[in-house]
mmCIF file of C-alpha atoms in Angstrom:
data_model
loop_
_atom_site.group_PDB
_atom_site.id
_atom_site.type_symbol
_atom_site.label_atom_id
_atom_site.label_comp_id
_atom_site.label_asym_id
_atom_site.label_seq_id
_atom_site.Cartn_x
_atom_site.Cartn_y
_atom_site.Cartn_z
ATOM 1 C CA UNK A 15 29.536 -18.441 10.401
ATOM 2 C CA UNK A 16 27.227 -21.332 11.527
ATOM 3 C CA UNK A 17 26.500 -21.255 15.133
ATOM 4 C CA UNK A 18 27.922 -24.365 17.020
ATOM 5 C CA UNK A 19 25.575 -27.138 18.431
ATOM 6 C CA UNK A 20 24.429 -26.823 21.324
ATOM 7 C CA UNK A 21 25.323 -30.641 21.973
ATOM 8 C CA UNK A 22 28.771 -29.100 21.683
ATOM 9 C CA UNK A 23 28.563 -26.053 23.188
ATOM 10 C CA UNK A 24 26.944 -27.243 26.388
ATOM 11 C CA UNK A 25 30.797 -29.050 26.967
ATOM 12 C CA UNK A 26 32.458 -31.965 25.989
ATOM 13 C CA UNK A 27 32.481 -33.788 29.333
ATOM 14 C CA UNK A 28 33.943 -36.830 28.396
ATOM 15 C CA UNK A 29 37.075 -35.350 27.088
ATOM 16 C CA UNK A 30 37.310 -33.302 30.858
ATOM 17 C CA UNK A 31 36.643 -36.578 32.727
ATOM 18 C CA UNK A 32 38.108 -39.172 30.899
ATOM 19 C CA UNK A 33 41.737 -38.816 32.287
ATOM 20 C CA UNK A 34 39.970 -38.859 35.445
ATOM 21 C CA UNK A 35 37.232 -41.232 35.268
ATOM 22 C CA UNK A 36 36.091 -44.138 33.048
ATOM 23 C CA UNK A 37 32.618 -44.042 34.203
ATOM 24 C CA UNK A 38 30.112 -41.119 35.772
ATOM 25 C CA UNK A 39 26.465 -42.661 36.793
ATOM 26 C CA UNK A 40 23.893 -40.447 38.814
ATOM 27 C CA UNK A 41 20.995 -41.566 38.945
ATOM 28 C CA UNK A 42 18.783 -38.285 40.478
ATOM 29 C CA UNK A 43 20.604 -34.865 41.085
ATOM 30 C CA UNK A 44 18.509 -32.229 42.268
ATOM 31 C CA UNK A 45 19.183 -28.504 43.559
ATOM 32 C CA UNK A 46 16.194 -27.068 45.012
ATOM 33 C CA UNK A 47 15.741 -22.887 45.793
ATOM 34 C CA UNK A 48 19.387 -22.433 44.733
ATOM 35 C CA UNK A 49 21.256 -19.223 43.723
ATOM 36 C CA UNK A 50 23.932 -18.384 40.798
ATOM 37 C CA UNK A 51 26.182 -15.517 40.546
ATOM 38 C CA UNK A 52 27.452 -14.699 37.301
ATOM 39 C CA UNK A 53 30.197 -11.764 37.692
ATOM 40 C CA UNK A 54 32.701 -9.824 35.158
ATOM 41 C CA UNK A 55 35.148 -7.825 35.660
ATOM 42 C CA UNK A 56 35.049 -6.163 32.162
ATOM 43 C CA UNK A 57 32.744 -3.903 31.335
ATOM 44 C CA UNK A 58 30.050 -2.169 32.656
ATOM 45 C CA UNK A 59 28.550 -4.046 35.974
ATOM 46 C CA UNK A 60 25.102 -4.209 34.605
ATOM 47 C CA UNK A 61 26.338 -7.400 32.588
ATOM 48 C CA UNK A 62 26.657 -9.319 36.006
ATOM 49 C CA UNK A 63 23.580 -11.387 37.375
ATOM 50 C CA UNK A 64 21.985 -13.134 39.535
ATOM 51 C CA UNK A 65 19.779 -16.048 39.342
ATOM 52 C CA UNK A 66 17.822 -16.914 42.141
ATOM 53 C CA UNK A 67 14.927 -19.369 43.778
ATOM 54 C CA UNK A 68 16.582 -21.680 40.918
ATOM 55 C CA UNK A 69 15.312 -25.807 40.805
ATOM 56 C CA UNK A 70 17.745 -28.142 39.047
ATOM 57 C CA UNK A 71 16.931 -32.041 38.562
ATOM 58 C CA UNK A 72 18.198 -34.310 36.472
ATOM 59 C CA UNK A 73 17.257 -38.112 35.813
ATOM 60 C CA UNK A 74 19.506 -40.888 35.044
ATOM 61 C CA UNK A 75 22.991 -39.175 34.298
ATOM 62 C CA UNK A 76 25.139 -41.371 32.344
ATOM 63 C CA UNK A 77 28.963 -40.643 31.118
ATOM 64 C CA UNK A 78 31.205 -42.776 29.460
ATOM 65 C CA UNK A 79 33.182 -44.017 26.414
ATOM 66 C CA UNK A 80 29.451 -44.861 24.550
ATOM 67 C CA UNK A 81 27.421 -42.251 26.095
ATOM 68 C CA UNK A 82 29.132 -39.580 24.724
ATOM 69 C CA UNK A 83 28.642 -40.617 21.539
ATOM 70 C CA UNK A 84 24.892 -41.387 21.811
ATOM 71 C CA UNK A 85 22.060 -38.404 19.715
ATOM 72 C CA UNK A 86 19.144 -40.069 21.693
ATOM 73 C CA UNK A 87 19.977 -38.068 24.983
ATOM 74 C CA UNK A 88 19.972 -34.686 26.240
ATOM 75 C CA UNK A 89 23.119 -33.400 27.888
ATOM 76 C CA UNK A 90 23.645 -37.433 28.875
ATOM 77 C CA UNK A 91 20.684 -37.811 30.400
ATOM 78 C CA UNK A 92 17.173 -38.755 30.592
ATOM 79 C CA UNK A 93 15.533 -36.026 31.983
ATOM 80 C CA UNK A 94 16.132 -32.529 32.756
ATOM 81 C CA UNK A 95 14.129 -30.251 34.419
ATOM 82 C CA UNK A 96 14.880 -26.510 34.969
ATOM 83 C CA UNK A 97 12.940 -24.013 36.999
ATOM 84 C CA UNK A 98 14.077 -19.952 37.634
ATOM 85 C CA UNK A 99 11.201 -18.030 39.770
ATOM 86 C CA UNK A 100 11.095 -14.095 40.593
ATOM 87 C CA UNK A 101 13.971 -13.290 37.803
ATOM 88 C CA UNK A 102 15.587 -9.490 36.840
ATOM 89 C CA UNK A 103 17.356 -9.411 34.452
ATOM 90 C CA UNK A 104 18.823 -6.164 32.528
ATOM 91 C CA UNK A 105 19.633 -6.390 28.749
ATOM 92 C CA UNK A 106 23.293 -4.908 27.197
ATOM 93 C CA UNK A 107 21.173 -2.128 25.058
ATOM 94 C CA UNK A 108 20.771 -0.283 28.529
ATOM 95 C CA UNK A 109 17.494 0.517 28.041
ATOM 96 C CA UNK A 110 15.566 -2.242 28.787
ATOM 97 C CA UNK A 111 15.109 -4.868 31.969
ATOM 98 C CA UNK A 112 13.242 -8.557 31.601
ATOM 99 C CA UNK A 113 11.331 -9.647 34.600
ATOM 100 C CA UNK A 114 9.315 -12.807 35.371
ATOM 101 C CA UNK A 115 7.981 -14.418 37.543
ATOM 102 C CA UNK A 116 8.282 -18.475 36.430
ATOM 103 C CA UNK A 117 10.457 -19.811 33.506
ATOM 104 C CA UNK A 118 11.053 -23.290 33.015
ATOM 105 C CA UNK A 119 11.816 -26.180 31.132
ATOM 106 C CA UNK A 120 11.104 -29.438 31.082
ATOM 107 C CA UNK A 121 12.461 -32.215 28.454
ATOM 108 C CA UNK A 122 9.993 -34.906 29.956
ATOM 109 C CA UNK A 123 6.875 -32.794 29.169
ATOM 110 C CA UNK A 124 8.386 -31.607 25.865
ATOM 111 C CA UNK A 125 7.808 -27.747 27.131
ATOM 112 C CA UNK A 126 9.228 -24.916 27.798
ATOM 113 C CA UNK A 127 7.396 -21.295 29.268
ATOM 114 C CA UNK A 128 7.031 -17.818 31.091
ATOM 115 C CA UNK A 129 4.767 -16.813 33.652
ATOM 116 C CA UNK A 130 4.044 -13.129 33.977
ATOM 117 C CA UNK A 131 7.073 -12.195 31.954
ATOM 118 C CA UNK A 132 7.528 -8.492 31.359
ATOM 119 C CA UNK A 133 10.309 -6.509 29.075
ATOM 120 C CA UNK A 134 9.683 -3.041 30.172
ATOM 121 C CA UNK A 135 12.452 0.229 30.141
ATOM 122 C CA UNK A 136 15.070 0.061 33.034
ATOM 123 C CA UNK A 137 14.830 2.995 35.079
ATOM 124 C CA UNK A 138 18.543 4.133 35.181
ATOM 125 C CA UNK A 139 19.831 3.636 32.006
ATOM 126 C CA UNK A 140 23.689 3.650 31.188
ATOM 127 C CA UNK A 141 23.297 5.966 28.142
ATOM 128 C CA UNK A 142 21.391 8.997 26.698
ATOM 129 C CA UNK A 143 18.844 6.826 25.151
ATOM 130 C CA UNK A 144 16.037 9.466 23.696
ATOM 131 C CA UNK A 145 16.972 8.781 20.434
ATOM 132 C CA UNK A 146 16.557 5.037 20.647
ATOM 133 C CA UNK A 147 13.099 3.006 20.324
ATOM 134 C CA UNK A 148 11.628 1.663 23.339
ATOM 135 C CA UNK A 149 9.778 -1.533 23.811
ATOM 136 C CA UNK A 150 7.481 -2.894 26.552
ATOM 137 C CA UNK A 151 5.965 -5.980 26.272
ATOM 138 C CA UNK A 152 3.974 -8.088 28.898
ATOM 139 C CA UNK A 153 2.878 -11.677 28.569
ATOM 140 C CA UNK A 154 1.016 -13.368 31.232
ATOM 141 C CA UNK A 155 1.492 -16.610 29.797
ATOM 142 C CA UNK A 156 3.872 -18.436 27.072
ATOM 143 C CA UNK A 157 3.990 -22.140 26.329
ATOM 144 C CA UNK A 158 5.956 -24.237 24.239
ATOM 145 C CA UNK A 159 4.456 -27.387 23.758
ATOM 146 C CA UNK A 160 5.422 -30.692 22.141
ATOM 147 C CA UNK A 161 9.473 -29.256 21.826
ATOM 148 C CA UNK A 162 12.048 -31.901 20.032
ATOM 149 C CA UNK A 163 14.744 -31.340 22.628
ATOM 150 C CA UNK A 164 16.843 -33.844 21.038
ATOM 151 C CA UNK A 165 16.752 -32.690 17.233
ATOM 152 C CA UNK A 166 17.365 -29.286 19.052
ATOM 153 C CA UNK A 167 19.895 -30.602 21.017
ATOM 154 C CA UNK A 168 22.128 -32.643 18.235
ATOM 155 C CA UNK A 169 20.874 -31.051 15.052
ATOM 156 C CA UNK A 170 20.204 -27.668 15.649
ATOM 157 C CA UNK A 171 16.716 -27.856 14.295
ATOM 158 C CA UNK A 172 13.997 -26.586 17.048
ATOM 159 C CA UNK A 173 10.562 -28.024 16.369
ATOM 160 C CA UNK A 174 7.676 -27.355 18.144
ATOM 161 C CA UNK A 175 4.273 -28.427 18.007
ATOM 162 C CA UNK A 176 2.539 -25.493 19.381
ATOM 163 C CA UNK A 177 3.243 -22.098 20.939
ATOM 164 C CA UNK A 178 0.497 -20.384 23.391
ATOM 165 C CA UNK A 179 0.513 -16.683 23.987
ATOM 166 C CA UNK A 180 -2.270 -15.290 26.034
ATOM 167 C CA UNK A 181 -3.162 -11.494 26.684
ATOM 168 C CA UNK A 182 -0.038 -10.005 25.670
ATOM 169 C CA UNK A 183 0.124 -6.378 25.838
ATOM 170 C CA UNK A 184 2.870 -4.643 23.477
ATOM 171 C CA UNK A 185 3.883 -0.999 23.727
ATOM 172 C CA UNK A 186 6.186 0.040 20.711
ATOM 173 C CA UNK A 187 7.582 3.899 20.692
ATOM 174 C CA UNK A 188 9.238 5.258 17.242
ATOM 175 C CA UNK A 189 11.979 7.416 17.995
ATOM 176 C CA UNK A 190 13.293 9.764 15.021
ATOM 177 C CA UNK A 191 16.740 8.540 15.075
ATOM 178 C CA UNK A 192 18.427 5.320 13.718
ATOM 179 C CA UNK A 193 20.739 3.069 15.478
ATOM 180 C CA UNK A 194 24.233 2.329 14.088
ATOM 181 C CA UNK A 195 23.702 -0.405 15.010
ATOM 182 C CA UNK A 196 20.558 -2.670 14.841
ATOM 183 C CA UNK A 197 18.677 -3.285 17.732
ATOM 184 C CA UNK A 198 16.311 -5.729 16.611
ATOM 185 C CA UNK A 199 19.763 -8.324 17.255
ATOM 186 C CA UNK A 200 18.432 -8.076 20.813
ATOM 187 C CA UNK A 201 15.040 -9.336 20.170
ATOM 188 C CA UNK A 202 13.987 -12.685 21.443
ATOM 189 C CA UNK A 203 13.905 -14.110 17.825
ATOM 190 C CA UNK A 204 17.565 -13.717 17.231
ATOM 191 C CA UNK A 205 17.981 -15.300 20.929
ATOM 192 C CA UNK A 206 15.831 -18.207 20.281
ATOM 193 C CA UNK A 207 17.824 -18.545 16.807
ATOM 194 C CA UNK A 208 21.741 -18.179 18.336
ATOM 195 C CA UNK A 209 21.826 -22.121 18.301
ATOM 196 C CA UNK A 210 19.637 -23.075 15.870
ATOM 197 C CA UNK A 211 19.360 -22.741 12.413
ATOM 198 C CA UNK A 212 16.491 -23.679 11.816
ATOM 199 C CA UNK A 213 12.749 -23.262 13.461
ATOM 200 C CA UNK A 214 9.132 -25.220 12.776
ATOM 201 C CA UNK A 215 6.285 -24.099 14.880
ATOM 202 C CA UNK A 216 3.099 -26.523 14.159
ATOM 203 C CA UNK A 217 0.610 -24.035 15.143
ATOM 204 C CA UNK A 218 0.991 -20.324 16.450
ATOM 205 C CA UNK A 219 -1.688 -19.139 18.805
ATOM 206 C CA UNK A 220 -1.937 -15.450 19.851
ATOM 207 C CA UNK A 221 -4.760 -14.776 22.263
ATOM 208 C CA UNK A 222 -6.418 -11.166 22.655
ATOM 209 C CA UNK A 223 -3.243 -9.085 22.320
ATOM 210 C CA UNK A 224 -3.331 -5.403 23.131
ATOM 211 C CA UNK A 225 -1.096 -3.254 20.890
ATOM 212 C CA UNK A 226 0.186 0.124 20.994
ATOM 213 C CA UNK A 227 2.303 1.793 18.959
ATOM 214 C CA UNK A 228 3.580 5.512 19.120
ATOM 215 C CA UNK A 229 5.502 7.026 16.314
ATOM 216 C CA UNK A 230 7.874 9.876 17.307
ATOM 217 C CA UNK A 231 9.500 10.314 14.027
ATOM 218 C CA UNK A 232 7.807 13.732 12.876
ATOM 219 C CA UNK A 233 7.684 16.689 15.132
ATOM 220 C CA UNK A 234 4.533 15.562 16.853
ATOM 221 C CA UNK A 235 4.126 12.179 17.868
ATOM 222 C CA UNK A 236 0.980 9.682 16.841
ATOM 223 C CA UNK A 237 -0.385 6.901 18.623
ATOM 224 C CA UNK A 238 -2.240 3.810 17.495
ATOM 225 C CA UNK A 239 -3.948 1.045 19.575
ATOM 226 C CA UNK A 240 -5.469 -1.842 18.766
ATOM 227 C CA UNK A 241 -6.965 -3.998 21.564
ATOM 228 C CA UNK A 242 -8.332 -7.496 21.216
ATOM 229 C CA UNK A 243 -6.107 -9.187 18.505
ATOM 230 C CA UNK A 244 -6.116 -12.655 18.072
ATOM 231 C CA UNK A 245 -4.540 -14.816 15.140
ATOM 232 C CA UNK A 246 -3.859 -18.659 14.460
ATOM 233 C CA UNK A 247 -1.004 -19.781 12.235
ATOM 234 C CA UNK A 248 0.022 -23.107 11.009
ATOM 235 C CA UNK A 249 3.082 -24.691 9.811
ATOM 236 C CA UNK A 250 5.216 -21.692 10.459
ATOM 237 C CA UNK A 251 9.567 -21.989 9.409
ATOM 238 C CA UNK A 252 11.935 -19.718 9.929
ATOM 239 C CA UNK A 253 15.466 -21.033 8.343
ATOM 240 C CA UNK A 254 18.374 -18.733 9.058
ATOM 241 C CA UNK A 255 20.252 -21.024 5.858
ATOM 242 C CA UNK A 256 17.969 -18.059 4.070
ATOM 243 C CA UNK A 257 18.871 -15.048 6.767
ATOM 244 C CA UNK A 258 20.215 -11.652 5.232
ATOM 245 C CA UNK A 259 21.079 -8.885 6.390
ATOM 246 C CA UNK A 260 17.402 -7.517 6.913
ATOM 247 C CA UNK A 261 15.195 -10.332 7.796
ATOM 248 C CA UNK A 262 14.999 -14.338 8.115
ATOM 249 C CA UNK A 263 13.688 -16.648 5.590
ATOM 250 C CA UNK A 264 9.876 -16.971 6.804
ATOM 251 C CA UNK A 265 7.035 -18.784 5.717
ATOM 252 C CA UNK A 266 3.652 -20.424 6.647
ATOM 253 C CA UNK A 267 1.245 -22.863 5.382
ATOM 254 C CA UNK A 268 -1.699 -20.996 6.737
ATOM 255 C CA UNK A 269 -3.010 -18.132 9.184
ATOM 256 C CA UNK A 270 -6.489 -16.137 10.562
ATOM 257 C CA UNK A 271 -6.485 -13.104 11.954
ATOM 258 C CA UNK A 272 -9.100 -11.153 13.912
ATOM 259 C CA UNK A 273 -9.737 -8.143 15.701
ATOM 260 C CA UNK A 274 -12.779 -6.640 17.587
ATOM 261 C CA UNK A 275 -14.340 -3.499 18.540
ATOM 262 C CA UNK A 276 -11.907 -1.041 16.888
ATOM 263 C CA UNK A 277 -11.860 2.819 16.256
ATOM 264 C CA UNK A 278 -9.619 4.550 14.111
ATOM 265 C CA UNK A 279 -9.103 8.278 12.611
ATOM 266 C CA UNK A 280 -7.972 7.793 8.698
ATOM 267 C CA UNK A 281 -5.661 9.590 7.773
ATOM 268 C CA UNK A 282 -6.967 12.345 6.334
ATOM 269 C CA UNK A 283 -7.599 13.153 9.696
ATOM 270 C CA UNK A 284 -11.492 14.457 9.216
ATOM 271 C CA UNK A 285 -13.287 10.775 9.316
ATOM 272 C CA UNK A 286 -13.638 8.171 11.932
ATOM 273 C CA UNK A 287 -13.578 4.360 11.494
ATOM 274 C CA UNK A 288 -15.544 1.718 13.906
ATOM 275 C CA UNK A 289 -16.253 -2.160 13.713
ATOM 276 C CA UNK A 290 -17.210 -4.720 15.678
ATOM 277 C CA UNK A 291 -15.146 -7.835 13.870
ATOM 278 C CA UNK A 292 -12.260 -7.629 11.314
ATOM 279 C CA UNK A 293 -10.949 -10.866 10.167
ATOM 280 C CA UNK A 294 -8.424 -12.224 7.634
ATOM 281 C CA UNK A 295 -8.346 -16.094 6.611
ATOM 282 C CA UNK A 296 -5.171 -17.353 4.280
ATOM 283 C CA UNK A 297 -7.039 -20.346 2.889
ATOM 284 C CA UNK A 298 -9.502 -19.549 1.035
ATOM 285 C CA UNK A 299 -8.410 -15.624 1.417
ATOM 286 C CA UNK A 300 -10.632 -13.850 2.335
ATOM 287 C CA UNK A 301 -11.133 -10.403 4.456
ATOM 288 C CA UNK A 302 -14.240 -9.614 6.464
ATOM 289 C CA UNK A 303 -15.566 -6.361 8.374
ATOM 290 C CA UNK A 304 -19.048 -6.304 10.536
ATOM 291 C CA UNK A 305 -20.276 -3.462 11.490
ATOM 292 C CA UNK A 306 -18.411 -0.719 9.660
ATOM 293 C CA UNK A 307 -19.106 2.870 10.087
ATOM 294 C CA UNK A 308 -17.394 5.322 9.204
ATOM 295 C CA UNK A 309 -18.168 9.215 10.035
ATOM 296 C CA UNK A 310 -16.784 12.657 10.967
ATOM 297 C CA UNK A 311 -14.768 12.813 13.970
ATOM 298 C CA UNK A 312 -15.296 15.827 16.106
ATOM 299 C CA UNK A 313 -12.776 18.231 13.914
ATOM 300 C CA UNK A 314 -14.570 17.696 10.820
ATOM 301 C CA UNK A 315 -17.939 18.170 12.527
ATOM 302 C CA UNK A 316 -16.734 21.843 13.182
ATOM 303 C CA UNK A 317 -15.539 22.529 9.927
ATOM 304 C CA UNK A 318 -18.442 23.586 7.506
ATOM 305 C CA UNK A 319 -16.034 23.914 4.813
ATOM 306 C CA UNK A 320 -15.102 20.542 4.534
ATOM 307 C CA UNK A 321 -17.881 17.715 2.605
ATOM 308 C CA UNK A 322 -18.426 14.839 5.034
ATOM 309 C CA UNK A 323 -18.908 11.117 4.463
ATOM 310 C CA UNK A 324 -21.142 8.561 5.707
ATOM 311 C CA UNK A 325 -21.261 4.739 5.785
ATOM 312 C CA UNK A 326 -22.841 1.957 7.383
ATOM 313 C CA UNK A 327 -22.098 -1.077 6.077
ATOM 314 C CA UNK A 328 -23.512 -4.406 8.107
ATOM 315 C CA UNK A 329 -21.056 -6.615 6.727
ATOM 316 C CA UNK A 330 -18.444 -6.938 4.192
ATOM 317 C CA UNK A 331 -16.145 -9.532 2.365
ATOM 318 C CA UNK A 332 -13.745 -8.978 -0.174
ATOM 319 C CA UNK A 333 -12.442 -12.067 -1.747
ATOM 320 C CA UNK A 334 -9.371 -12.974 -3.575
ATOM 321 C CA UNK A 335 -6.794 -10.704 -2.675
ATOM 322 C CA UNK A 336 -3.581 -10.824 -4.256
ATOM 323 C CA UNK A 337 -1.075 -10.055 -1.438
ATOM 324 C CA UNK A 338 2.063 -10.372 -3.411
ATOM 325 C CA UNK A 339 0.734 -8.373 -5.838
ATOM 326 C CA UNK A 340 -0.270 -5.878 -3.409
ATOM 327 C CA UNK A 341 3.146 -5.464 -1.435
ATOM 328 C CA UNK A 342 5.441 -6.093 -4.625
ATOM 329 C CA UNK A 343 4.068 -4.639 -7.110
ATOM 330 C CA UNK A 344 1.622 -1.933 -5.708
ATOM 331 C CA UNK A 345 -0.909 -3.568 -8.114
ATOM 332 C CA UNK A 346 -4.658 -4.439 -6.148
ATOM 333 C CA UNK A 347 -6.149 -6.878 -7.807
ATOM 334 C CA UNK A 348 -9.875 -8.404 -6.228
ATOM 335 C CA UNK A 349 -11.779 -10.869 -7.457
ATOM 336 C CA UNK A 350 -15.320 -9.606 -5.569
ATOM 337 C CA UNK A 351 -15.853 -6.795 -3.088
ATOM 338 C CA UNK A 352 -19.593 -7.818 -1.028
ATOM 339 C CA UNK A 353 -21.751 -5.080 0.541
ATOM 340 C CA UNK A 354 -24.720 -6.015 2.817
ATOM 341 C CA UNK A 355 -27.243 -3.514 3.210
ATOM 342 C CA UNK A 356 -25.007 -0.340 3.117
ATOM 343 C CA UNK A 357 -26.410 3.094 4.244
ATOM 344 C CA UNK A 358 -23.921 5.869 2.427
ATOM 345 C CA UNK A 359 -24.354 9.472 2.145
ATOM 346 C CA UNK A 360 -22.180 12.464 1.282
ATOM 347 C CA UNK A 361 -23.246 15.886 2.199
ATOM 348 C CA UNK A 362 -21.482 18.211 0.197
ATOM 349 C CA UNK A 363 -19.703 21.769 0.746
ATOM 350 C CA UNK A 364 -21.803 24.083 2.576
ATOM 351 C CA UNK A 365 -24.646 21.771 2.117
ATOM 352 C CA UNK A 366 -25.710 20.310 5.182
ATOM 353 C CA UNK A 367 -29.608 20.234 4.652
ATOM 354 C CA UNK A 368 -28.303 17.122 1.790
ATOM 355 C CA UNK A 369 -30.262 14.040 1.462
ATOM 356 C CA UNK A 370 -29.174 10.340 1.103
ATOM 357 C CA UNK A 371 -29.061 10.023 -2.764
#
């Protein structure tokens, strides 16, 4: 079922007014510091809100006969500008709350952001929710910049020339059991995507993100972390014309990621990975590693039983990755692996007196 426009779903005020009124002109409308009440009487009461320190203005209302059937306006007007401060709101999963403290939009500046907006866990939750995943994300600042209001408006199609997320922290927890139904219909994709079916972002900046992510699927719980994350992607679509039942149709023209100053156990458990700078580029692609050392961790230090590894490599590129190839087929193919200066040695079993060979 395609979602309606929202040209159409924000009300067909002509048909309303025109038994009433031929003509309805306002030229500036403003509500400053308001309040809104939204209330139901079915369901649970966590589905009512409140909206407060709200600021509505709008610019050169127009309704008649030939505005209504105009595409170069938004909502019959000029201008709209929207401002919500010092906002809870809780979410229908019952586990999680969104606070901020600034939202707004505005159709003359072409954006639309947050300010200190935070999705953390409620603290009195509806349900027995151990079982569920649990999200907290915090994001000082988001910008949309350079926003076609009116293509998103009349056509459904959201383009944006840029999107601006700075020192976002992101806490992710695993649980071991899985939904009936998804939760990931919550997320803010699927809300930015309710009216539009389709979604161009010009360029994608994420700025120093902290992640954390904690999986409590097995019967004792790991936790990864990776601070200082930054990545720049261009040309990015997501068409829901392509949506299944899994994911959206996504692509991108290109991207760069790049992390600092990270430490790691591998798997194995026994060895300890550091750098300074990991980076991936699309175009040409290529990934890059300064700094890497790897070594026992402090269990495989105590175990004499065990041979240990050493490397310290200066700097590394490995160029030519196939991706595809990689994630589809489980095939790794690379057209050069570079070492700088590497230091590796291997002491053996009950060897420790060994020598770098």
């Amino acid at each position: 079922k395609n979602p309606k426009k929202i040209s159409f779903e924000a009300g067909n005020l002509y048909e309303v007014l025109s038994g009433h009124l031929n003509e309805l002109k306002i030229n500036d409308f403003l509500i400053k510091d308001g309040e809104f009440d939204y209330e139901t009487y079915q369901g649970p009461d966590y589905d009512n809100f409140k909206i407060k320190g709200l600021t509505f203005e709008v610019n050169n209302f127009q309704l008649n006969e030939k505005a209504d059937a105009r595409t170069d306006k938004i909502f019959y007007t000029d201008d709209i500008f929207l401002e919500i401060r010092d906002q809870v709101l809780f979410l229908k999963d019952s586990i999680h709350k969104i606070t901020f403290d600034r939202f707004y939009i505005s159709t003359s500046d072409n954006e639309f952001g947050f300010e200190k907006f935070n999705l953390t866990r409620r603290k009195d939750p509806h349900s027995n929710v151990k079982s569920h995943d649990h999200y907290e994300i915090s994001l000082p600042m988001l910008r949309l910049a350079g926003i076609d209001f009116i293509s998103a408006y009349n056509d459904n199609l959201l383009n944006v020339d840029s999107i601006l997320i700075l020192d976002p922290t992101i806490n992710i927890k695993k649980r071991n059991q899985k939904q009936k139904k998804d939760s990931s219909r919550h997320s803010i994709l699927d809300a930015a995507m309710i009216y539009h079916d389709y979604l161009k972002i010009e360029n994608f900046d994420l700025v120093d993100a902290h992640l954390i992510y904690t999986d409590e699927t097995k019967d004792i719980p790991k936790q990864y972390s990776i601070d200082h994350i930054s990545t720049h992607i261009t040309d990015v679509e997501i068409d829901t014309g392509r949506y299944s039942k899994y994911r959206y149709g996504f692509n991108f023209d290109k991207a760069d990621l790049m992390v600092k100053d990270y430490e790691v156990n591998l798997p194995d458990s026994l060895n300890t990975v550091k750098f300074s700078e990991f980076s991936i580029s699309s175009d040409p692609f290529e990934i890059k590693l300064k700094d890497l050392n790897i070594q026992p961790n402090s269990t495989q230090n105590k175990n004499i039983n065990k041979s240990q590894f050493f490397a310290t490599v200066p700097y590394m590129v490995i160029t030519e990755f196939d991706v595809a190839k990689a994630i589809n087929l489980d095939t790794f193919l690379i057209n050069e692996i570079y070492l700088e200066n590497p230091d590796i040695k291997i002491i053996p079993t009950n060897n420790n007196n060994a020598k770098n060979d």
